[in-house]
Each structure stands twice: as C-alpha cells, then as structure tokens.
Coordinates of C-alpha atoms and ligand atoms in Angstrom, one line a residue:
M30 CA 54.7 114.7 48.5
K31 CA 51.7 116.0 46.0
A32 CA 50.9 119.6 46.2
D33 CA 49.2 121.6 43.1
Q34 CA 51.7 124.3 41.4
T35 CA 49.5 127.2 43.0
A36 CA 50.3 125.8 46.4
Q37 CA 53.8 125.4 45.6
T38 CA 54.0 128.9 44.5
A39 CA 52.1 130.3 47.2
L40 CA 54.9 128.6 50.0
L41 CA 57.2 131.2 48.6
D42 CA 54.8 134.2 49.8
L43 CA 54.7 132.8 52.9
Q44 CA 58.3 132.7 53.2
A45 CA 58.1 136.0 52.3
Q46 CA 56.0 136.7 55.1
D47 CA 57.8 134.7 57.6
A48 CA 60.9 136.3 56.8
L49 CA 59.5 139.7 57.3
I50 CA 58.1 138.6 60.9
A51 CA 62.0 137.2 61.7
Q52 CA 62.7 140.6 60.7
L53 CA 60.4 142.7 62.3
Q54 CA 61.2 140.2 65.3
H55 CA 64.9 141.2 65.0
R56 CA 64.3 145.0 65.0
K57 CA 62.4 144.4 67.9
K58 CA 65.3 142.8 70.0
T59 CA 68.1 145.4 68.1
L60 CA 66.8 148.6 68.8
P61 CA 69.2 151.1 68.7
E62 CA 67.3 152.6 72.0
I63 CA 67.9 149.3 73.8
A64 CA 71.6 149.7 73.9
Q65 CA 71.5 153.2 74.5
I66 CA 68.9 152.9 77.6
A67 CA 71.7 150.3 78.9
E68 CA 74.6 153.0 78.4
L69 CA 72.4 155.5 80.1
E70 CA 71.4 153.2 82.7
V71 CA 75.3 152.6 83.6
K72 CA 76.0 156.5 83.5
F73 CA 73.0 157.4 86.2
K74 CA 74.3 154.5 88.3
Q75 CA 77.8 155.8 88.4
L76 CA 76.6 159.4 88.9
D77 CA 73.8 158.8 91.4
G78 CA 77.2 156.8 93.4
Q79 CA 78.6 160.4 93.0
R80 CA 75.7 161.7 94.4
I81 CA 75.3 160.0 97.4
E82 CA 79.1 160.5 98.6
H83 CA 78.7 163.7 97.8
D84 CA 75.4 163.8 100.0
T85 CA 77.4 161.9 102.5
A86 CA 80.0 164.6 102.6
V87 CA 77.6 167.4 103.3
S88 CA 75.9 165.8 105.9
D89 CA 79.2 165.0 107.8
L90 CA 80.2 168.8 107.3
S91 CA 77.1 169.8 108.7
R92 CA 77.4 168.1 111.3
A93 CA 80.9 169.1 111.9
Q94 CA 80.1 172.7 111.2
K95 CA 77.2 172.3 114.3
K96 CA 79.7 171.0 116.6
A97 CA 82.3 173.8 116.0
D98 CA 79.8 176.3 116.1
A99 CA 78.6 174.6 119.5
E100 CA 82.3 174.9 120.8
V101 CA 82.7 178.3 119.8
E102 CA 79.5 179.2 122.1
Q103 CA 80.6 177.5 124.7
V104 CA 83.8 179.2 125.2
K105 CA 82.1 182.5 124.6
T106 CA 79.8 181.4 127.6
R107 CA 82.6 181.2 129.9
R108 CA 84.4 184.3 128.6
T109 CA 80.9 186.4 129.4
R110 CA 81.0 184.7 132.9
D111 CA 84.8 185.5 133.4
E112 CA 83.9 189.3 132.4
E113 CA 81.1 189.7 134.7
R114 CA 83.0 188.5 137.7
L115 CA 85.7 190.6 137.0
N116 CA 83.4 193.5 136.4
S117 CA 81.4 192.9 139.1
G118 CA 84.3 194.0 141.7
A119 CA 83.5 191.0 144.0
I120 CA 87.4 189.9 143.1
S121 CA 89.7 191.9 145.4
N122 CA 92.6 189.3 145.7
P123 CA 95.2 190.4 143.2
K124 CA 96.6 186.7 142.4
D125 CA 93.0 185.5 141.6
L126 CA 92.5 188.9 139.5
S127 CA 95.6 188.1 137.5
S128 CA 94.8 184.4 136.9
L129 CA 91.1 185.4 135.8
Q130 CA 92.8 188.1 133.3
H131 CA 95.0 185.3 132.1
E132 CA 92.3 183.0 131.6
L133 CA 90.2 185.7 129.6
V134 CA 93.6 185.9 127.7
A135 CA 93.7 182.3 126.9
L136 CA 90.1 182.3 126.2
E137 CA 90.3 184.9 123.4
R138 CA 93.1 183.0 121.8
R139 CA 90.9 179.7 121.9
I140 CA 87.8 181.7 120.3
G141 CA 89.7 182.3 117.7
T142 CA 91.4 179.3 117.0
L143 CA 87.8 177.9 117.0
E144 CA 86.5 180.3 114.9
D145 CA 88.9 180.1 112.5
E146 CA 88.4 176.5 112.0
E147 CA 84.6 176.9 112.2
L148 CA 85.5 179.2 108.9
E149 CA 87.3 176.2 107.4
V150 CA 84.5 173.8 108.0
M151 CA 82.2 176.2 106.5
Q152 CA 84.0 176.6 103.3
K153 CA 84.3 173.0 103.1
L154 CA 80.8 172.7 103.7
E155 CA 79.9 175.1 100.8
E156 CA 81.9 173.6 98.3
A157 CA 80.5 170.2 99.1
Q158 CA 77.2 171.7 98.8
A159 CA 78.0 173.0 95.6
R160 CA 79.3 169.8 94.4
L161 CA 76.2 167.9 95.6
R162 CA 74.1 170.7 93.3
N163 CA 76.4 169.6 90.4
A164 CA 76.2 165.8 90.5
E165 CA 72.3 166.3 91.2
G166 CA 72.1 168.6 88.1
D167 CA 74.0 166.2 86.0
L168 CA 71.8 163.3 87.4
E169 CA 68.7 165.3 86.0
V170 CA 70.3 165.3 82.6
V171 CA 70.9 161.9 82.6
R172 CA 67.1 161.1 83.8
G173 CA 65.7 163.2 81.5
E174 CA 67.7 161.4 78.4
L175 CA 66.6 158.2 79.8
D176 CA 62.7 159.5 80.0
R177 CA 63.1 160.5 75.8
K178 CA 65.1 157.2 75.2
K179 CA 62.7 155.0 76.9
A180 CA 59.7 156.9 75.0
D181 CA 61.6 156.9 71.7
R182 CA 62.0 152.7 72.3
D183 CA 58.1 152.4 73.5
A184 CA 57.0 154.2 70.6
A185 CA 59.3 152.4 68.1
L186 CA 58.2 148.9 69.7
T187 CA 54.6 149.8 69.4
A188 CA 55.2 150.3 65.6
I189 CA 56.5 147.4 65.3
E190 CA 54.3 145.3 67.5
Q191 CA 51.7 146.5 64.9
Q192 CA 53.4 145.6 62.0
L193 CA 54.2 142.3 63.6
A194 CA 50.4 142.0 64.4
G195 CA 49.3 142.4 60.8
A196 CA 52.2 140.4 59.1
E197 CA 51.3 137.4 61.6
E198 CA 47.4 137.8 60.6
E199 CA 48.3 137.8 56.8
R200 CA 50.8 134.5 57.9
T201 CA 48.0 132.8 59.7
S202 CA 45.5 133.1 56.8
S203 CA 48.1 132.4 53.9
A204 CA 48.9 129.3 55.8
A205 CA 45.4 128.4 56.2
A206 CA 44.7 128.4 52.3
L207 CA 47.6 125.7 51.9
P208 CA 47.2 122.0 52.3
T209 CA 48.4 120.6 56.2
D210 CA 50.7 118.0 55.0
L211 CA 52.4 120.8 52.7
I212 CA 52.4 123.2 55.5
A213 CA 53.6 120.7 58.1
L214 CA 56.7 119.9 56.1
Y215 CA 57.5 123.7 55.3
D216 CA 57.3 124.4 59.2
K217 CA 59.6 121.6 60.3
I218 CA 62.2 122.3 57.6
R219 CA 61.8 126.2 58.4
S220 CA 62.7 125.1 62.0
Q221 CA 65.7 123.8 61.1
Y222 CA 67.1 125.9 58.4
G223 CA 65.3 129.1 58.9
V224 CA 63.6 129.1 55.5
G225 CA 61.7 126.4 54.6
A226 CA 60.8 126.9 50.7
A227 CA 62.8 128.5 47.9
A228 CA 62.4 129.3 44.1
L229 CA 64.6 127.6 41.3
R230 CA 66.0 130.7 39.1
A231 CA 68.2 130.4 36.6
R232 CA 69.0 126.9 37.6
R233 CA 70.1 128.2 41.3
C234 CA 68.1 127.6 44.2
E235 CA 67.6 130.6 45.9
G236 CA 68.1 129.4 49.9
C237 CA 71.3 127.8 49.4
R238 CA 72.6 130.1 46.2
L239 CA 73.5 126.9 44.8
E240 CA 73.5 126.4 41.0
L241 CA 71.8 122.9 40.3
N242 CA 74.1 120.2 38.4
G243 CA 72.9 118.9 34.8
A244 CA 71.7 115.5 36.2
D245 CA 69.8 117.2 39.2
L246 CA 67.9 119.6 37.0
R247 CA 67.0 117.0 34.1
E248 CA 65.4 115.1 37.1
I249 CA 63.7 118.0 38.1
A250 CA 62.3 119.1 34.7
S251 CA 61.0 115.4 34.3
A252 CA 58.9 115.3 37.6
P253 CA 55.2 116.0 37.7
E254 CA 54.3 119.4 38.4
D255 CA 52.5 118.7 41.3
E256 CA 56.1 116.7 43.1
V257 CA 56.6 118.4 45.8
L258 CA 60.8 118.8 45.2
R259 CA 63.6 119.3 47.5
C260 CA 66.8 120.8 47.0
P261 CA 69.3 118.4 46.6
E262 CA 71.9 120.7 48.2
C263 CA 70.3 122.1 51.1
S264 CA 67.1 120.1 51.5
R265 CA 64.6 123.0 51.5
I266 CA 61.4 122.4 49.2
L267 CA 62.4 123.7 45.8
V268 CA 59.4 125.5 43.9
R269 CA 60.0 125.7 40.3
T270 CA 58.9 129.0 38.7
P271 CA 59.0 130.4 35.1
E272 CA 62.2 131.5 35.2
S273 CA 63.7 128.4 36.3
G274 CA 65.5 127.8 33.4
L275 CA 65.0 124.2 33.1
Ligands
LIG26 ZN1 69.5 124.8 47.9

C-alpha cells in the first residue's frame, strides 16, 4: 500500500486520539464511585432488612400490648361488677358472700399478674421502637451517602462524556483527511491489536517495543517514502520518523 509521508505521520496523531478515546471510555467504566455505590447499595439492603425486622417486632409488640391492655380491662370490669354486687347488699347468704370475696381476691391477684405482663410488653415495645428509630437513622445516613456518591458519579460521567464528544469529533475530522484505504487498514489492525499504527524510534517499534534487527532495518531504510510499512514483529503499521535511527 502507498500513502504519502504526511498521511502516514497523521496516522500517529489519529492513534493518539484513539488512545485518548479508549482511555476516557475506560475511565467511564472504572470510576471509583461505581464500586463505592455498589458497596453502599449492599449496605443499604442489609440495613433495610434489619429495619423491616425491627418494624415487624414493633407491630407484633403493639398488638401484644393492646391484647394485654384489653385483658386487664376485662378483669377490672369483672371486679367492678363484683364490688357493686357486694356493696349493693343484695347478697345476704354468707356462703355466697364468702365466695364473692374470694373471687375478688383472686381477681385482684389476676389484675396484678396481667399488669406486670403488660408492663413487660410495654418495655419490650419501647426497646423495639428505639431499635427501629436507630435502624431508620442508619438507613437515612446511607441513603444520603448514596445520593452524594450518585451525584459525584453523574458529574464525573458528564465531564468525561464532554471530553469524549470532543475527542470523537477530532478523531472523525482527522480520519476524514486521510486516504480511505489507509484508514481501513489502520482500523482493521486496531480492532485486532488495540493499536493500529506505531512510530519507529531509535530502531524500536513503539507498538511492540521491540528493537528491529539489522536486515529488517535495512529493508525499511531502502523502502520508498510512500510505502506503508508493517512492523515485522507485531504487524502494526510502522511509521518512519526523523528519529527512526535508520
Ligand atoms: Zn511492532
């Protein structure tokens, strides 16, 4: 393939633009915020699981407290009724009186037990409510961190996207100025090796970093200026420069 020296040298600029584009695309995918967000999302899920557990405990205990409350009320109602019967003087039979008094003592004891139980449930409920509030607070902190990280990530992405758009525009106009067969060869090699063209500097191919042997160098030195050369080691387009050392 033939291409004038200016076009061959311009390939090196195109290669630099392509390297910049690849670097920007890599940065987009490897932003530190991406990993940090993933980590925070795992943490958020764990904390939310804990919050749900505490929330369930609060609901269960609230229900238990209402039930205990109703039980106390029920026994107290019965006690009131018995007291009214006792005080009404309607019961004159000593045996009935004594059994009613016994029942009142039993009811009193029962109320005491139920109130102790109710108190215990209330304490547990308060503890569960405190745990729920803590979990909600922790969750809020992580949510805030997540929002901040996402905003940082989006800002970084927008900046990279802008740089990419500029780099791609430059790349398009650089490529448009080059012969189509040369660009086609360059793109084909680039898709295979990542780098399509490399400079020959100090007898070394800057694509594969290998120093060329004497015979290859003599061949390159004798090749016409407009001959498109390939590196004998890595097959990339090899562009001669004033520092080639030929
Ligand atoms: Zn090479």
